[in-house]
PDB file of C-alpha atoms in Angstrom:
ATOM      1  CA  MET A 224      79.507 119.675 120.711  1.00 45.00           C
ATOM      2  CA  SER A 225      83.217 119.289 121.401  1.00 43.00           C
ATOM      3  CA  ALA A 226      85.559 122.002 120.181  1.00 46.00           C
ATOM      4  CA  ARG A 227      87.603 119.471 118.206  1.00 53.00           C
ATOM      5  CA  HIS A 228      87.606 120.078 114.448  1.00 72.00           C
ATOM      6  CA  HIS A 229      86.126 116.634 113.804  1.00 91.00           C
ATOM      7  CA  VAL A 230      85.395 113.332 115.477  1.00 97.00           C
ATOM      8  CA  ASN A 231      87.108 110.148 114.370  1.00 98.00           C
ATOM      9  CA  VAL A 232      84.754 107.260 113.690  1.00 98.00           C
ATOM     10  CA  LEU A 233      86.208 103.815 113.151  1.00 98.00           C
ATOM     11  CA  PHE A 234      83.886 101.835 110.903  1.00 97.00           C
ATOM     12  CA  SER A 235      84.731  98.145 111.311  1.00 96.00           C
ATOM     13  CA  ALA A 236      82.822  95.969 108.867  1.00 94.00           C
ATOM     14  CA  PRO A 237      83.430  93.498 106.034  1.00 92.00           C
ATOM     15  CA  LYS A 238      84.320  95.149 102.726  1.00 93.00           C
ATOM     16  CA  ALA A 239      80.891  94.880 101.084  1.00 93.00           C
ATOM     17  CA  THR A 240      79.096  96.250 104.154  1.00 93.00           C
ATOM     18  CA  TYR A 241      81.647  99.039 104.529  1.00 95.00           C
ATOM     19  CA  GLU A 242      81.200 100.156 100.937  1.00 96.00           C
ATOM     20  CA  GLU A 243      77.408 100.045 101.241  1.00 96.00           C
ATOM     21  CA  PHE A 244      77.126 101.963 104.521  1.00 97.00           C
ATOM     22  CA  HIS A 245      80.086 104.355 104.490  1.00 97.00           C
ATOM     23  CA  PRO A 246      78.575 107.067 102.226  1.00 98.00           C
ATOM     24  CA  ALA A 247      75.279 106.976 104.138  1.00 98.00           C
ATOM     25  CA  ILE A 248      76.968 107.314 107.548  1.00 98.00           C
ATOM     26  CA  CYS A 249      79.067 110.244 106.309  1.00 98.00           C
ATOM     27  CA  ALA A 250      75.977 111.968 104.894  1.00 98.00           C
ATOM     28  CA  ALA A 251      73.965 111.345 108.076  1.00 98.00           C
ATOM     29  CA  LEU A 252      76.700 112.834 110.271  1.00 98.00           C
ATOM     30  CA  GLN A 253      76.844 115.887 108.050  1.00 97.00           C
ATOM     31  CA  ALA A 254      73.057 116.196 108.275  1.00 98.00           C
ATOM     32  CA  VAL A 255      73.150 116.370 112.088  1.00 97.00           C
ATOM     33  CA  GLY A 256      76.036 118.843 112.074  1.00 97.00           C
ATOM     34  CA  VAL A 257      78.863 116.571 113.271  1.00 97.00           C
ATOM     35  CA  PRO A 258      82.135 117.097 111.372  1.00 97.00           C
ATOM     36  CA  ALA A 259      83.623 113.615 111.217  1.00 97.00           C
ATOM     37  CA  ARG A 260      86.237 111.432 109.639  1.00 97.00           C
ATOM     38  CA  VAL A 261      84.833 107.941 109.054  1.00 98.00           C
ATOM     39  CA  ALA A 262      87.357 105.280 108.092  1.00 97.00           C
ATOM     40  CA  GLY A 263      88.212 101.644 108.593  1.00 96.00           C
ATOM     41  CA  ASP A 264      91.901 102.134 109.297  1.00 95.00           C
ATOM     42  CA  LEU A 265      92.211 104.737 112.064  1.00 97.00           C
ATOM     43  CA  ALA A 266      94.960 104.496 114.652  1.00 97.00           C
ATOM     44  CA  PRO A 267      93.462 103.080 117.874  1.00 97.00           C
ATOM     45  CA  ASP A 268      94.418 106.119 119.984  1.00 97.00           C
ATOM     46  CA  GLU A 269      92.589 108.422 117.540  1.00 97.00           C
ATOM     47  CA  VAL A 270      89.216 106.677 117.660  1.00 98.00           C
ATOM     48  CA  ASP A 271      86.305 108.545 119.278  1.00 98.00           C
ATOM     49  CA  TYR A 272      83.500 106.137 118.300  1.00 98.00           C
ATOM     50  CA  ILE A 273      83.440 102.578 117.000  1.00 98.00           C
ATOM     51  CA  VAL A 274      80.723 101.696 114.498  1.00 97.00           C
ATOM     52  CA  PHE A 275      80.764  97.986 113.781  1.00 95.00           C
ATOM     53  CA  THR A 276      79.049  94.876 112.629  1.00 90.00           C
ATOM     54  CA  PRO A 277      79.516  92.089 115.199  1.00 76.00           C
ATOM     55  CA  ASN A 278      82.350  90.132 113.610  1.00 72.00           C
ATOM     56  CA  ASP A 279      85.893  89.017 114.265  1.00 71.00           C
ATOM     57  CA  LEU A 280      87.542  92.202 112.977  1.00 83.00           C
ATOM     58  CA  ILE A 281      87.809  93.623 116.500  1.00 92.00           C
ATOM     59  CA  SER A 282      88.487  91.234 119.360  1.00 91.00           C
ATOM     60  CA  ASP A 283      90.151  93.658 121.793  1.00 95.00           C
ATOM     61  CA  PHE A 284      88.267  96.884 122.451  1.00 96.00           C
ATOM     62  CA  SER A 285      90.700  97.949 125.166  1.00 96.00           C
ATOM     63  CA  VAL A 286      93.148  99.276 122.548  1.00 97.00           C
ATOM     64  CA  PHE A 287      90.847 102.263 121.937  1.00 98.00           C
ATOM     65  CA  PRO A 288      91.610 104.429 124.996  1.00 97.00           C
ATOM     66  CA  ARG A 289      89.416 107.420 124.159  1.00 97.00           C
ATOM     67  CA  ALA A 290      86.492 105.714 122.401  1.00 98.00           C
ATOM     68  CA  ARG A 291      83.239 106.918 123.930  1.00 97.00           C
ATOM     69  CA  ALA A 292      80.914 104.208 122.653  1.00 98.00           C
ATOM     70  CA  ALA A 293      80.626 101.108 120.483  1.00 97.00           C
ATOM     71  CA  LEU A 294      77.653 101.388 118.129  1.00 97.00           C
ATOM     72  CA  SER A 295      76.418  98.220 116.446  1.00 95.00           C
ATOM     73  CA  ILE A 296      74.827  98.336 113.016  1.00 93.00           C
ATOM     74  CA  TRP A 297      72.900  95.128 113.771  1.00 88.00           C
ATOM     75  CA  ALA A 298      70.156  94.640 116.360  1.00 81.00           C
ATOM     76  CA  GLY A 299      71.754  91.491 117.761  1.00 79.00           C
ATOM     77  CA  VAL A 300      74.830  91.985 119.946  1.00 85.00           C
ATOM     78  CA  ASP A 301      75.184  88.501 121.436  1.00 80.00           C
ATOM     79  CA  LYS A 302      78.515  87.960 119.601  1.00 82.00           C
ATOM     80  CA  VAL A 303      80.186  90.800 121.524  1.00 89.00           C
ATOM     81  CA  LEU A 304      78.062  91.043 124.652  1.00 86.00           C
ATOM     82  CA  HIS A 305      80.403  89.004 126.833  1.00 87.00           C
ATOM     83  CA  ASN A 306      83.670  90.335 125.437  1.00 92.00           C
ATOM     84  CA  PRO A 307      85.546  91.351 128.627  1.00 94.00           C
ATOM     85  CA  THR A 308      87.436  94.110 126.801  1.00 95.00           C
ATOM     86  CA  LEU A 309      84.235  95.881 125.745  1.00 95.00           C
ATOM     87  CA  THR A 310      83.716  98.093 128.803  1.00 95.00           C
ATOM     88  CA  MET A 311      82.581 101.251 126.993  1.00 97.00           C
ATOM     89  CA  PRO A 312      78.853 101.946 126.418  1.00 97.00           C
ATOM     90  CA  LEU A 313      77.416  99.521 123.850  1.00 96.00           C
ATOM     91  CA  ALA A 314      74.395 100.436 121.734  1.00 96.00           C
ATOM     92  CA  ARG A 315      72.436  98.077 119.526  1.00 93.00           C
ATOM     93  CA  MET A 316      70.638  99.111 116.362  1.00 93.00           C
ATOM     94  CA  VAL A 317      66.974 100.008 116.608  1.00 91.00           C
ATOM     95  CA  ASP A 318      66.182 101.012 113.050  1.00 89.00           C
ATOM     96  CA  PRO A 319      62.711 102.210 112.034  1.00 89.00           C
ATOM     97  CA  GLY A 320      63.247 100.722 108.564  1.00 90.00           C
ATOM     98  CA  GLN A 321      64.167  97.395 110.136  1.00 90.00           C
ATOM     99  CA  ARG A 322      61.015  97.511 112.266  1.00 92.00           C
ATOM    100  CA  GLU A 323      58.814  98.163 109.230  1.00 94.00           C
ATOM    101  CA  GLY A 324      60.499  95.330 107.329  1.00 95.00           C
ATOM    102  CA  MET A 325      59.938  92.894 110.181  1.00 96.00           C
ATOM    103  CA  VAL A 326      56.259  93.843 110.452  1.00 97.00           C
ATOM    104  CA  GLU A 327      55.832  93.242 106.724  1.00 97.00           C
ATOM    105  CA  PHE A 328      57.630  89.870 106.799  1.00 98.00           C
ATOM    106  CA  VAL A 329      55.730  88.581 109.833  1.00 98.00           C
ATOM    107  CA  THR A 330      52.364  89.807 108.587  1.00 98.00           C
ATOM    108  CA  ALA A 331      52.926  88.223 105.164  1.00 98.00           C
ATOM    109  CA  HIS A 332      53.770  84.802 106.583  1.00 98.00           C
ATOM    110  CA  VAL A 333      51.006  84.874 109.182  1.00 98.00           C
ATOM    111  CA  LEU A 334      48.473  85.644 106.438  1.00 98.00           C
ATOM    112  CA  ARG A 335      50.038  82.988 104.206  1.00 98.00           C
ATOM    113  CA  HIS A 336      49.423  80.290 106.799  1.00 97.00           C
ATOM    114  CA  HIS A 337      46.151  81.750 108.077  1.00 97.00           C
ATOM    115  CA  ILE A 338      44.545  81.755 104.645  1.00 96.00           C
ATOM    116  CA  GLY A 339      46.229  78.510 103.568  1.00 94.00           C
ATOM    117  CA  MET A 340      47.810  80.031 100.481  1.00 93.00           C
ATOM    118  CA  ASP A 341      50.254  77.171  99.950  1.00 93.00           C
ATOM    119  CA  ARG A 342      47.390  74.825  99.147  1.00 87.00           C
ATOM    120  CA  HIS A 343      46.597  76.772  95.973  1.00 85.00           C
ATOM    121  CA  ILE A 344      50.094  78.006  95.121  1.00 87.00           C
ATOM    122  CA  LEU A 345      51.642  74.531  95.188  1.00 84.00           C
ATOM    123  CA  SER A 346      48.769  72.737  93.487  1.00 79.00           C
ATOM    124  CA  SER A 347      46.476  73.847  90.674  1.00 75.00           C
ATOM    125  CA  SER A 348      44.419  70.642  90.618  1.00 74.00           C
ATOM    126  CA  GLY A 349      41.049  70.067  92.248  1.00 78.00           C
ATOM    127  CA  TRP A 350      38.411  72.559  93.324  1.00 84.00           C
ATOM    128  CA  ASP A 351      38.861  72.737  97.091  1.00 79.00           C
ATOM    129  CA  GLN A 352      36.474  75.414  98.361  1.00 84.00           C
ATOM    130  CA  VAL A 353      37.365  75.626 102.043  1.00 85.00           C
ATOM    131  CA  ALA A 354      36.869  78.922 103.861  1.00 89.00           C
ATOM    132  CA  PRO A 355      39.627  79.711 106.343  1.00 89.00           C
ATOM    133  CA  LYS A 356      38.771  80.898 109.818  1.00 94.00           C
ATOM    134  CA  LEU A 357      38.312  84.586 110.291  1.00 98.00           C
ATOM    135  CA  ALA A 358      41.301  86.256 111.909  1.00 98.00           C
ATOM    136  CA  ARG A 359      39.411  86.911 115.137  1.00 98.00           C
ATOM    137  CA  HIS A 360      39.066  83.144 115.606  1.00 98.00           C
ATOM    138  CA  ARG A 361      42.796  82.447 115.108  1.00 98.00           C
ATOM    139  CA  LYS A 362      45.049  82.557 118.176  1.00 98.00           C
ATOM    140  CA  VAL A 363      48.446  83.963 117.264  1.00 98.00           C
ATOM    141  CA  THR A 364      51.178  84.032 119.909  1.00 98.00           C
ATOM    142  CA  MET A 365      54.139  86.398 119.774  1.00 98.00           C
ATOM    143  CA  LEU A 366      57.136  85.306 121.827  1.00 98.00           C
ATOM    144  CA  GLY A 367      58.945  88.559 122.557  1.00 97.00           C
ATOM    145  CA  LEU A 368      57.289  91.957 122.946  1.00 97.00           C
ATOM    146  CA  GLY A 369      60.260  94.250 122.475  1.00 92.00           C
ATOM    147  CA  GLU A 370      60.813  96.788 119.716  1.00 91.00           C
ATOM    148  CA  LEU A 371      60.147  94.339 116.885  1.00 94.00           C
ATOM    149  CA  GLY A 372      57.833  91.831 118.550  1.00 97.00           C
ATOM    150  CA  GLY A 373      55.596  94.539 119.983  1.00 97.00           C
ATOM    151  CA  ALA A 374      55.239  96.245 116.597  1.00 97.00           C
ATOM    152  CA  CYS A 375      54.377  92.946 114.894  1.00 98.00           C
ATOM    153  CA  ALA A 376      51.893  91.961 117.606  1.00 98.00           C
ATOM    154  CA  GLN A 377      50.019  95.233 117.265  1.00 98.00           C
ATOM    155  CA  ALA A 378      49.993  95.017 113.465  1.00 98.00           C
ATOM    156  CA  LEU A 379      48.419  91.557 113.688  1.00 98.00           C
ATOM    157  CA  SER A 380      45.939  92.799 116.273  1.00 98.00           C
ATOM    158  CA  ALA A 381      44.933  95.538 113.837  1.00 98.00           C
ATOM    159  CA  LEU A 382      44.061  92.754 111.371  1.00 98.00           C
ATOM    160  CA  ASN A 383      41.711  91.272 113.991  1.00 98.00           C
ATOM    161  CA  PHE A 384      43.800  88.262 115.028  1.00 98.00           C
ATOM    162  CA  ASP A 385      43.437  87.016 118.587  1.00 98.00           C
ATOM    163  CA  VAL A 386      46.968  88.044 119.537  1.00 98.00           C
ATOM    164  CA  HIS A 387      48.683  86.839 122.678  1.00 98.00           C
ATOM    165  CA  GLY A 388      52.182  87.928 123.620  1.00 98.00           C
ATOM    166  CA  TRP A 389      54.787  86.597 126.000  1.00 98.00           C
ATOM    167  CA  SER A 390      57.798  88.289 127.555  1.00 96.00           C
ATOM    168  CA  ARG A 391      60.022  87.501 130.494  1.00 91.00           C
ATOM    169  CA  ARG A 392      58.796  90.593 132.328  1.00 91.00           C
ATOM    170  CA  PRO A 393      55.218  91.931 132.343  1.00 96.00           C
ATOM    171  CA  ARG A 394      54.265  94.288 129.530  1.00 95.00           C
ATOM    172  CA  ALA A 395      51.085  95.958 128.382  1.00 96.00           C
ATOM    173  CA  LEU A 396      50.231  96.488 124.709  1.00 97.00           C
ATOM    174  CA  GLU A 397      46.931  97.722 123.351  1.00 96.00           C
ATOM    175  CA  GLY A 398      45.063  94.958 121.514  1.00 97.00           C
ATOM    176  CA  VAL A 399      47.378  92.210 122.788  1.00 98.00           C
ATOM    177  CA  THR A 400      46.709  89.765 125.631  1.00 98.00           C
ATOM    178  CA  CYS A 401      50.048  89.834 127.417  1.00 98.00           C
ATOM    179  CA  HIS A 402      51.590  87.069 129.517  1.00 98.00           C
ATOM    180  CA  ALA A 403      54.872  86.871 131.417  1.00 97.00           C
ATOM    181  CA  GLY A 404      57.060  84.403 133.256  1.00 93.00           C
ATOM    182  CA  PRO A 405      57.157  80.592 133.069  1.00 92.00           C
ATOM    183  CA  ASP A 406      53.457  80.100 133.777  1.00 94.00           C
ATOM    184  CA  GLY A 407      52.553  82.813 131.287  1.00 97.00           C
ATOM    185  CA  LEU A 408      54.526  81.043 128.567  1.00 98.00           C
ATOM    186  CA  GLU A 409      52.384  77.943 128.891  1.00 97.00           C
ATOM    187  CA  VAL A 410      49.174  79.990 128.757  1.00 98.00           C
ATOM    188  CA  ALA A 411      50.415  81.936 125.731  1.00 98.00           C
ATOM    189  CA  LEU A 412      51.305  78.771 123.820  1.00 98.00           C
ATOM    190  CA  ALA A 413      48.298  76.665 124.825  1.00 98.00           C
ATOM    191  CA  GLY A 414      46.038  76.271 121.800  1.00 98.00           C
ATOM    192  CA  ALA A 415      47.995  78.742 119.668  1.00 98.00           C
ATOM    193  CA  GLU A 416      47.707  78.110 115.927  1.00 98.00           C
ATOM    194  CA  ILE A 417      50.536  80.394 114.812  1.00 98.00           C
ATOM    195  CA  ILE A 418      53.610  81.109 116.956  1.00 99.00           C
ATOM    196  CA  ILE A 419      56.148  83.812 116.084  1.00 98.00           C
ATOM    197  CA  CYS A 420      59.571  83.937 117.782  1.00 98.00           C
ATOM    198  CA  LEU A 421      61.059  87.400 118.252  1.00 97.00           C
ATOM    199  CA  LEU A 422      62.963  86.996 121.499  1.00 96.00           C
ATOM    200  CA  PRO A 423      66.631  87.841 121.990  1.00 90.00           C
ATOM    201  CA  THR A 424      69.013  84.979 122.644  1.00 89.00           C
ATOM    202  CA  THR A 425      69.788  84.718 126.352  1.00 89.00           C
ATOM    203  CA  PRO A 426      70.419  81.732 128.650  1.00 90.00           C
ATOM    204  CA  GLU A 427      66.743  81.981 129.655  1.00 91.00           C
ATOM    205  CA  THR A 428      65.377  82.021 126.094  1.00 95.00           C
ATOM    206  CA  GLU A 429      67.585  79.423 124.407  1.00 96.00           C
ATOM    207  CA  ASN A 430      65.446  76.451 123.315  1.00 98.00           C
ATOM    208  CA  VAL A 431      62.303  78.187 124.562  1.00 98.00           C
ATOM    209  CA  LEU A 432      60.531  76.065 121.959  1.00 98.00           C
ATOM    210  CA  ASN A 433      61.448  72.506 122.913  1.00 98.00           C
ATOM    211  CA  ALA A 434      59.774  69.099 123.067  1.00 98.00           C
ATOM    212  CA  ARG A 435      57.622  70.126 126.035  1.00 98.00           C
ATOM    213  CA  THR A 436      56.553  73.594 124.883  1.00 98.00           C
ATOM    214  CA  LEU A 437      55.956  72.412 121.309  1.00 98.00           C
ATOM    215  CA  SER A 438      53.331  70.031 122.703  1.00 98.00           C
ATOM    216  CA  LEU A 439      51.193  72.944 123.925  1.00 98.00           C
ATOM    217  CA  PRO A 440      49.952  74.629 120.701  1.00 98.00           C
ATOM    218  CA  ALA A 441      46.974  73.397 118.700  1.00 98.00           C
ATOM    219  CA  ALA A 442      47.534  70.346 116.526  1.00 98.00           C
ATOM    220  CA  GLY A 443      48.972  71.414 113.177  1.00 98.00           C
ATOM    221  CA  ALA A 444      50.174  74.800 114.451  1.00 98.00           C
ATOM    222  CA  VAL A 445      52.710  76.836 112.505  1.00 98.00           C
ATOM    223  CA  VAL A 446      55.968  78.242 113.874  1.00 98.00           C
ATOM    224  CA  ILE A 447      57.531  81.342 112.324  1.00 98.00           C
ATOM    225  CA  ASN A 448      61.048  82.214 113.507  1.00 98.00           C
ATOM    226  CA  PRO A 449      62.546  85.491 112.260  1.00 98.00           C
ATOM    227  CA  GLY A 450      64.224  86.051 115.647  1.00 95.00           C
ATOM    228  CA  ARG A 451      67.193  83.856 116.569  1.00 94.00           C
ATOM    229  CA  GLY A 452      68.066  80.273 115.622  1.00 96.00           C
ATOM    230  CA  ALA A 453      68.878  79.273 119.194  1.00 96.00           C
ATOM    231  CA  LEU A 454      65.294  79.919 120.323  1.00 98.00           C
ATOM    232  CA  ILE A 455      64.230  76.536 118.932  1.00 98.00           C
ATOM    233  CA  ASP A 456      65.482  73.036 119.682  1.00 98.00           C
ATOM    234  CA  ASP A 457      66.113  71.862 116.114  1.00 98.00           C
ATOM    235  CA  ALA A 458      65.611  68.157 116.805  1.00 98.00           C
ATOM    236  CA  ALA A 459      62.396  68.780 118.739  1.00 98.00           C
ATOM    237  CA  LEU A 460      61.069  70.942 115.894  1.00 98.00           C
ATOM    238  CA  ILE A 461      61.675  68.242 113.290  1.00 98.00           C
ATOM    239  CA  ALA A 462      60.109  65.607 115.554  1.00 98.00           C
ATOM    240  CA  ALA A 463      56.997  67.763 116.035  1.00 98.00           C
ATOM    241  CA  LEU A 464      56.679  68.327 112.284  1.00 98.00           C
ATOM    242  CA  ASP A 465      57.152  64.631 111.512  1.00 98.00           C
ATOM    243  CA  SER A 466      54.533  63.593 114.068  1.00 98.00           C
ATOM    244  CA  GLY A 467      51.971  66.120 112.803  1.00 97.00           C
ATOM    245  CA  ALA A 468      51.940  68.055 116.080  1.00 98.00           C
ATOM    246  CA  LEU A 469      53.114  71.006 113.992  1.00 98.00           C
ATOM    247  CA  GLY A 470      51.926  71.685 110.478  1.00 98.00           C
ATOM    248  CA  HIS A 471      54.741  73.882 109.185  1.00 98.00           C
ATOM    249  CA  ALA A 472      57.729  75.973 110.196  1.00 98.00           C
ATOM    250  CA  THR A 473      58.907  79.119 108.414  1.00 98.00           C
ATOM    251  CA  LEU A 474      62.493  79.742 109.509  1.00 98.00           C
ATOM    252  CA  ASP A 475      64.580  82.811 108.747  1.00 98.00           C
ATOM    253  CA  THR A 476      67.303  82.440 111.395  1.00 97.00           C
ATOM    254  CA  PHE A 477      69.504  79.484 112.268  1.00 97.00           C
ATOM    255  CA  ARG A 478      72.159  78.336 114.708  1.00 96.00           C
ATOM    256  CA  VAL A 479      74.693  78.200 111.872  1.00 95.00           C
ATOM    257  CA  GLU A 480      74.538  80.765 109.078  1.00 93.00           C
ATOM    258  CA  PRO A 481      74.595  80.480 106.156  1.00 95.00           C
ATOM    259  CA  LEU A 482      72.506  77.354 106.668  1.00 97.00           C
ATOM    260  CA  PRO A 483      74.552  74.400 105.312  1.00 97.00           C
ATOM    261  CA  GLU A 484      73.210  72.924 102.091  1.00 97.00           C
ATOM    262  CA  ASP A 485      72.984  69.473 103.700  1.00 97.00           C
ATOM    263  CA  HIS A 486      71.089  70.674 106.785  1.00 98.00           C
ATOM    264  CA  PRO A 487      67.881  68.652 107.440  1.00 97.00           C
ATOM    265  CA  PHE A 488      65.797  71.839 107.341  1.00 98.00           C
ATOM    266  CA  ARG A 489      66.484  72.388 103.649  1.00 97.00           C
ATOM    267  CA  ALA A 490      64.901  69.187 102.374  1.00 96.00           C
ATOM    268  CA  HIS A 491      62.068  68.937 104.888  1.00 98.00           C
ATOM    269  CA  PRO A 492      58.664  69.213 103.141  1.00 96.00           C
ATOM    270  CA  LYS A 493      57.129  71.127 106.062  1.00 98.00           C
ATOM    271  CA  ILE A 494      59.865  73.750 106.447  1.00 98.00           C
ATOM    272  CA  THR A 495      60.277  77.000 104.560  1.00 98.00           C
ATOM    273  CA  VAL A 496      63.829  78.374 104.713  1.00 98.00           C
ATOM    274  CA  SER A 497      64.625  82.021 104.022  1.00 98.00           C
ATOM    275  CA  PRO A 498      68.193  83.415 104.223  1.00 97.00           C
ATOM    276  CA  HIS A 499      67.913  85.742 107.251  1.00 95.00           C
ATOM    277  CA  VAL A 500      66.141  88.473 105.310  1.00 95.00           C
ATOM    278  CA  ALA A 501      63.105  89.112 107.531  1.00 95.00           C
ATOM    279  CA  SER A 502      64.443  92.369 108.853  1.00 85.00           C
ATOM    280  CA  LEU A 503      67.632  93.467 107.194  1.00 87.00           C
ATOM    281  CA  VAL A 504      68.938  96.817 108.378  1.00 86.00           C
ATOM    282  CA  ARG A 505      68.097  99.603 105.923  1.00 91.00           C
ATOM    283  CA  VAL A 506      71.135 101.697 105.067  1.00 95.00           C
ATOM    284  CA  GLU A 507      69.717 105.230 105.227  1.00 94.00           C
ATOM    285  CA  THR A 508      67.547 104.805 108.315  1.00 94.00           C
ATOM    286  CA  SER A 509      70.212 102.933 110.293  1.00 95.00           C
ATOM    287  CA  ALA A 510      72.878 105.499 109.333  1.00 97.00           C
ATOM    288  CA  ALA A 511      70.620 108.187 110.771  1.00 97.00           C
ATOM    289  CA  VAL A 512      70.444 106.270 114.087  1.00 97.00           C
ATOM    290  CA  ILE A 513      74.254 105.979 114.201  1.00 98.00           C
ATOM    291  CA  ALA A 514      74.691 109.681 113.441  1.00 98.00           C
ATOM    292  CA  GLU A 515      72.188 110.689 116.119  1.00 98.00           C
ATOM    293  CA  ASN A 516      74.026 108.644 118.731  1.00 98.00           C
ATOM    294  CA  ILE A 517      77.341 110.258 117.819  1.00 98.00           C
ATOM    295  CA  ARG A 518      75.712 113.687 117.965  1.00 98.00           C
ATOM    296  CA  ARG A 519      74.393 112.820 121.412  1.00 98.00           C
ATOM    297  CA  GLY A 520      77.815 111.676 122.556  1.00 98.00           C
ATOM    298  CA  GLU A 521      79.396 114.932 121.408  1.00 97.00           C
ATOM    299  CA  ALA A 522      76.648 116.975 123.078  1.00 97.00           C
ATOM    300  CA  GLY A 523      76.944 115.094 126.376  1.00 97.00           C
ATOM    301  CA  GLU A 524      73.466 113.593 126.028  1.00 98.00           C
ATOM    302  CA  ALA A 525      72.443 110.021 126.825  1.00 97.00           C
ATOM    303  CA  PHE A 526      73.011 107.463 124.089  1.00 98.00           C
ATOM    304  CA  LEU A 527      70.022 105.750 122.505  1.00 96.00           C
ATOM    305  CA  HIS A 528      69.436 101.977 122.654  1.00 95.00           C
ATOM    306  CA  LEU A 529      72.112 101.102 125.182  1.00 96.00           C
ATOM    307  CA  VAL A 530      72.425  97.374 125.848  1.00 93.00           C
ATOM    308  CA  ASN A 531      71.558  96.055 129.287  1.00 89.00           C
ATOM    309  CA  ARG A 532      74.409  93.609 129.698  1.00 83.00           C
ATOM    310  CA  GLN A 533      72.697  91.704 132.492  1.00 78.00           C
ATOM    311  CA  ALA A 534      69.506  91.217 130.483  1.00 76.00           C
ATOM    312  CA  GLY A 535      71.471  90.453 127.320  1.00 74.00           C
ATOM    313  CA  TYR A 536      69.790  93.006 125.014  1.00 74.00           C
TER     314      TYR A 536
END
């Protein structure tokens, strides 16, 4: 590590986030043996590392002449990706706690729709004894096979679902039938009964679920989107739900957040809205990732989870 007495870490985040994460980041840095000063008001020419939530608090990264890296607390970096002043290494958050939370959220909602739990939860009348399909007879398609999508796909495979996955580039995952490219997308969606969106937002993935692609799944299919709001054409989704082509949509991410109270999604009887909670970053585990990256920077080692700016993630 550098001979300096300590490293200066600028932590740029809204007040509530700062107060929640600051003690954990300080403790994590101490745990990996990095003496550090972590503050939200450092002079720009003193800053060695920038830890931030993508927000409007920093618009010009060029004022930090000696900063070695910008380390995001969130997984998504699309808000800063194309900032021309951000020329230093940029790392996104890959948090094991976040991954576990996403697996739990996706698995819960897949099982909810697979078993048909809403039928009994929302109505206590009647005596409707209908056995759901077994998981091995239910085609589930995961759009996105990265850190989060791959973990969710394999968890669903372990429950015996017929899991198909799609990514822009070819991948191989045990227990998952993988597809890639434009033709692969159509194969992955064809006949799917549950579709989960866990792609990053890029020009190639925006509106990946649109009027044409939403016509490919099985009639009455369910869409679950804990990924990014821009992955779905909102108007096409509502049209597919209204026509019966889709049976339900469980949405956790939106083009505008918080979702406005008068947004059509909120009142739609076939849409479940949750407030972007599928995979919140966990304080202790994400602080450990930040601290490890700063330790690596001080030791001259490669940073973890660097963003490929051309790919967009």
